[in-house]
Amino acid sequence: NFPTCTSDYYKFDDLLTPEEQAIRMKVRECMEKEVAPIMTKYWEKAEFPFEVIPKLGALHIAGGTIKGYGCPGFSITGSAVAAAEVARVDASCSTFILVHSSLAMLTIGLCGSEMQKQKYLPSLAELNTIACWGLTEPDNGSDASALGTTARKVEGGWVLEGQKRWIGNATFADILVIFARNTSTNQINGFIVKKDAPGLQATKIENKIGLRMVQNGDILLKKVFVPDEDRLPGVNSFQDTNKVLAVSRVMVAWQPIGITMGVYDMCHRYLKERKQFGAPLAAFQINQQKLVQMLGNIQAMILVGWRLCKLYESGKMTPGHASLGKSWITLRARETVSLGRELLGGNGILADFLVAKAFCDLEPIYTYEGTYDINTLVTGREITGLASFKAAP
Ligand code: FAD
């Protein structure tokens, strides 16, 4: 059984609207009862749990904040708590849905034409079609704005040529949102590429130690033709991509919150149940100190994440706010989960006890959607007015 939620010590629920509380409880119940029991075997095999897609689809959380087009139209807080509840039980599931929803669907929602929104969003919201989002390349990771994939204008469309790396859901996505450099303007444009487009190839990246269920892929684009109607009219420079990333980083910040809550819940139960030296592990001062440190971190993480949502909802959130939220929360989560790993002793390295799995899953989250360092530099630039991304000459 998945442990009961014991981490909401400062009664975060009281800060949520009834609708947000209802989303939270609905997702929690489904994840605990229907998804938790089958996750470890898929994680071990590094296979995607396709049987989970209808369960997540029925929750109706994909598309999060997008209004209309069959999407839920949640507040960003509602969408964030849903993401956290998925992550509390399984980080790979939450990455799957965030790539699909907060990156791909949001890009179509923010930068797509009316026709593209009508055509793609309803079926993506139902999870009847699945999307991925391709920005990173083998030679352009943190420095994504230097991307080298090209888009050349031809009659009736565009020809895409290049490579992408690390793209979540790439091996089975029905549609791929791909960013490429327009060879005429030298600016970044966005495209919707169908999975059966001739010249497109996606290969799974093997041997990951975290988010093992997420199917990250290398994508090869060899003269892939994309019709004019599938160019996203709202992506005309890297700044447009950054607009999507700023919103998506709010959602990603809630992933480590959820993961850490699940780890705390597991540790809390474990320490009360297991005995050593004739007493429950929870009776030892050092163990209580670690548990309280974890709980304190979680309260602070939740409140930073919540404030980030409120800044977004009031139109005051800046890219620096989002980057600080993502980087600071992820750092605290890494610290918290490693305390949890210690508390479980030997069982802290077994995937069956959730904590080891979460410990590994946090590593890629620390790195994706801007590494800890890159997000720090985004905030640093905002508070000083000085960019320090480039090495000194
Ligand atoms: P690098 O850029 O090579 O960085 C290596 C190290 O150098 C890091 O510690 C970094 O912080 C540091 N560094 C780099 N530049 C600077 C600098 N200027 N100053 C200080 N330090 C610096 N991408 C997508 O487009 N779509 C996806 O769906 C997707 N999913 C992902 C899933 C996983 C599991 C992973 C691991 C990655 C995913 N990514 C995805 C890619 C991810 O966003 C990149 O891995 C990330 O941006 C870092 O790029 P890199 O791995 O090339 O590291």
PDB file of C-alpha atoms in Angstrom, residues 22 48 78 88 92 95 98 100 114 117 155 181 192-193 201 208 223 253 292 323 325 338 346 380:
ATOM      1  CA  ALA A  22     -10.809  18.458  -5.400  1.00  0.00           C
ATOM      2  CA  PHE A  48       6.790   2.856 -20.575  1.00  0.00           C
ATOM      3  CA  GLY A  78      -4.639  23.505  -9.695  1.00  0.00           C
ATOM      4  CA  ARG A  88       4.375  11.910  -5.331  1.00  0.00           C
ATOM      5  CA  SER A  92       8.386   9.104 -14.566  1.00  0.00           C
ATOM      6  CA  THR A  95       7.590  13.709 -16.547  1.00  0.00           C
ATOM      7  CA  LEU A  98       4.607  17.361 -18.197  1.00  0.00           C
ATOM      8  CA  HIS A 100       3.157  16.205 -23.219  1.00  0.00           C
ATOM      9  CA  GLU A 114      -6.559  28.853 -34.191  1.00  0.00           C
ATOM     10  CA  LYS A 117      -5.378  24.496 -31.600  1.00  0.00           C
ATOM     11  CA  GLU A 155       7.049  25.474 -51.941  1.00  0.00           C
ATOM     12  CA  ARG A 181      16.582  27.639 -37.256  1.00  0.00           C
ATOM     13  CA  ILE A 192       4.521  20.242 -35.594  1.00  0.00           C
ATOM     14  CA  VAL A 193       5.972  17.096 -37.137  1.00  0.00           C
ATOM     15  CA  GLN A 201      13.708   8.615 -36.948  1.00  0.00           C
ATOM     16  CA  LYS A 208      19.397   5.769 -17.764  1.00  0.00           C
ATOM     17  CA  LYS A 223      15.025  16.279 -45.061  1.00  0.00           C
ATOM     18  CA  ALA A 253       9.110  23.028  -9.774  1.00  0.00           C
ATOM     19  CA  VAL A 292      11.898  16.998  10.868  1.00  0.00           C
ATOM     20  CA  SER A 323      14.084  29.910 -12.549  1.00  0.00           C
ATOM     21  CA  GLY A 325      11.693  28.461  -7.945  1.00  0.00           C
ATOM     22  CA  SER A 338      19.017  11.819   0.275  1.00  0.00           C
ATOM     23  CA  GLY A 346      19.594  -0.998   3.168  1.00  0.00           C
ATOM     24  CA  GLY A 380      21.357  36.234 -11.531  1.00  0.00           C
TER      25      GLY A 380
END
